[in-house]
Short mmCIF file of C-alpha atoms in Angstrom, two decimals:
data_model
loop_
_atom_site.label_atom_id
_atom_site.label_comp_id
_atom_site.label_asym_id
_atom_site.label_seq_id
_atom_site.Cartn_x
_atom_site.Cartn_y
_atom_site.Cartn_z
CA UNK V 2 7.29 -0.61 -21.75
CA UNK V 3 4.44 -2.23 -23.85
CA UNK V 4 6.18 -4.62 -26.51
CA UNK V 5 3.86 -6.57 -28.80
CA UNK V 6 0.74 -5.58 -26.61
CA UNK V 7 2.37 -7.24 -23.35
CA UNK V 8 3.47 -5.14 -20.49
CA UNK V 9 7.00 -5.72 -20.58
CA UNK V 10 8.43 -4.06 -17.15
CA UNK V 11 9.88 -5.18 -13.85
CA UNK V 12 8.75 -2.81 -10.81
CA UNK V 13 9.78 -3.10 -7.20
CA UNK V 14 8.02 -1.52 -4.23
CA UNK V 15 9.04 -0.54 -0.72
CA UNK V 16 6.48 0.17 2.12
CA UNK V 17 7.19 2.14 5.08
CA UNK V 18 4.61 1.62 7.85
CA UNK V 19 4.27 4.51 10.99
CA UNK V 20 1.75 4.27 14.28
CA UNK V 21 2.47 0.45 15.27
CA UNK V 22 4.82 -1.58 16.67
CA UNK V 23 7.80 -3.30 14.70
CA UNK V 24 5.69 -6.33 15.06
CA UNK V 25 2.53 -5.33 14.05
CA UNK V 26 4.26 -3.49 11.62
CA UNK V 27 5.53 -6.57 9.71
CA UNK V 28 2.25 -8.23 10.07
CA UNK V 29 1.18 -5.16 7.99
CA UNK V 30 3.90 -5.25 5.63
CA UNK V 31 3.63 -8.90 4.78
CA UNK V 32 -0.25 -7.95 4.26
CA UNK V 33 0.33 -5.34 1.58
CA UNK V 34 2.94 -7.11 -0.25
CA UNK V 35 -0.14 -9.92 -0.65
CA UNK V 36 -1.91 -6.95 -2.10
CA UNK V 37 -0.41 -4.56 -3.80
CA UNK V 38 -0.03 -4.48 -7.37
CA UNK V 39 1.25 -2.18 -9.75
CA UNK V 40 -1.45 -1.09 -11.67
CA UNK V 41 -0.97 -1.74 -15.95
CA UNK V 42 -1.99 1.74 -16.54
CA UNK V 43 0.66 3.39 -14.45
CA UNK V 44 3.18 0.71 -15.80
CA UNK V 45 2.35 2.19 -19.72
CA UNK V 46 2.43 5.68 -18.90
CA UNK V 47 5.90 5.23 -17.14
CA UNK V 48 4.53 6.31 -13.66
CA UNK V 49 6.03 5.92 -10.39
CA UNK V 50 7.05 7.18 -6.84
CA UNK V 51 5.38 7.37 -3.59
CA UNK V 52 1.78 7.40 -2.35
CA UNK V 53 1.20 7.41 1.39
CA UNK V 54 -2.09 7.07 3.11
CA UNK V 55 -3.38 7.56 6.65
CA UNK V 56 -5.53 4.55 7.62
CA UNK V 57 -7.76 3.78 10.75
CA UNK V 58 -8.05 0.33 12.12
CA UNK V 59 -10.01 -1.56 14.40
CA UNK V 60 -9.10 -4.01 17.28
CA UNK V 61 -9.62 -6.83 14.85
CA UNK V 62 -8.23 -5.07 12.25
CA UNK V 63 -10.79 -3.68 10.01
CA UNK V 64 -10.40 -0.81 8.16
CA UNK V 65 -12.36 2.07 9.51
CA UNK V 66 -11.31 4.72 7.28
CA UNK V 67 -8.50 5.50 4.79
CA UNK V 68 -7.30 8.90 3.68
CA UNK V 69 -4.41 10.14 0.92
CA UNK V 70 -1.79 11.86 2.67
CA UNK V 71 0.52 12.04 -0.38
CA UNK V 72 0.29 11.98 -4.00
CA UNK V 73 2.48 10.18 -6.32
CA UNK V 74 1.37 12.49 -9.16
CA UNK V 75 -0.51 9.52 -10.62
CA UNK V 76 -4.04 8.96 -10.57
CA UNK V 77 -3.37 5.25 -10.69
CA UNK V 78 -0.59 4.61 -8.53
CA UNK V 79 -2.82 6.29 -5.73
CA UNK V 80 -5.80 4.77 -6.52
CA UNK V 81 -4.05 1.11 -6.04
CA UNK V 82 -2.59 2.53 -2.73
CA UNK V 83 -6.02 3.47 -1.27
CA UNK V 84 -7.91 0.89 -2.56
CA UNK V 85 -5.82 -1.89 -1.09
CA UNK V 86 -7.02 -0.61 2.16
CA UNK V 87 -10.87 -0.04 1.34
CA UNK V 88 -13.13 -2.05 3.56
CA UNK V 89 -9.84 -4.31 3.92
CA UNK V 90 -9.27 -6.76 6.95
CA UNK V 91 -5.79 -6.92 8.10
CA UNK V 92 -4.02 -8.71 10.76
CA UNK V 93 -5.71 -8.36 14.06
CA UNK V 94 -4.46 -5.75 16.74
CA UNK V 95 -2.67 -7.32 18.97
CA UNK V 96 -3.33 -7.95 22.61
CA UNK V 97 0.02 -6.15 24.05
CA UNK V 98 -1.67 -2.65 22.25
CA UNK V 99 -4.00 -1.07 24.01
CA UNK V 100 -6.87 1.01 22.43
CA UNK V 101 -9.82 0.76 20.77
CA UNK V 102 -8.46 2.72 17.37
CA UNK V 103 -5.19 2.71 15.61
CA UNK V 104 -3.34 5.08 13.11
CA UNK V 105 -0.96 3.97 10.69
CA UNK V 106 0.76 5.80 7.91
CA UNK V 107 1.50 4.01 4.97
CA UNK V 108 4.04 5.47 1.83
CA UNK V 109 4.40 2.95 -1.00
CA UNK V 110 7.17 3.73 -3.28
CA UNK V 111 6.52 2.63 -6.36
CA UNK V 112 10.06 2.05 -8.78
CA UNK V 113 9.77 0.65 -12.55
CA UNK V 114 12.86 -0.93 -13.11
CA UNK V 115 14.30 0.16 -16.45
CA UNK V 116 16.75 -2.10 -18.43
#
């Protein structure tokens, strides 16, 4: 994975998103892919798989809390997951949801791609 001190590895992720609309749910999606990275650590130690979080929103789409739900077995991989969403600001709710609050589960698989 590490060839003359460079990180030499191709990773993939998918995201699965529960708690919203299809809609909102892409809003979300496109979000994380802006954020998520796959953290160098993780990459050198060969880790992967999936980390899911449970994370509270607001109507504008602050982060009110985020939890693990699921652990990838790596320190790393689910410390990326839940600090993408720490004091975050994603899309806003929008107006066709009603509420003041909203839950959303979140599992990012994580997948080195090995050649």
């Amino acid at each position: 994975m590490v060839e003359n001190g460079a990180i030499n590895a191709h990773y993939t992720s998918r995201t699965s998103i529960k708690g919203v609309s299809d809609d909102y749910g892409q809003e979300i999606n496109a979000w994380i892919e802006r954020h998520l990275f796959y953290p160098d650590e993780a990459i050198r130690n060969g880790e992967e798989g999936p980390s899911s979080v449970h994370v509270v929103l607001d109507r504008t789409g602050r982060v009110r809390s985020v939890y693990e739900t699921n652990s990838s077995g790596s320190y790393y991989l689910d410390a990326a997951t839940t600090g993408m969403f720490h004091g975050a600001q994603l899309p806003p709710v929008p107006p066709d949801m009603s509420g003041d609050h909203f839950d959303i589960d979140v599992t990012v698989k994580y997948i080195l791609i090995r050649r």
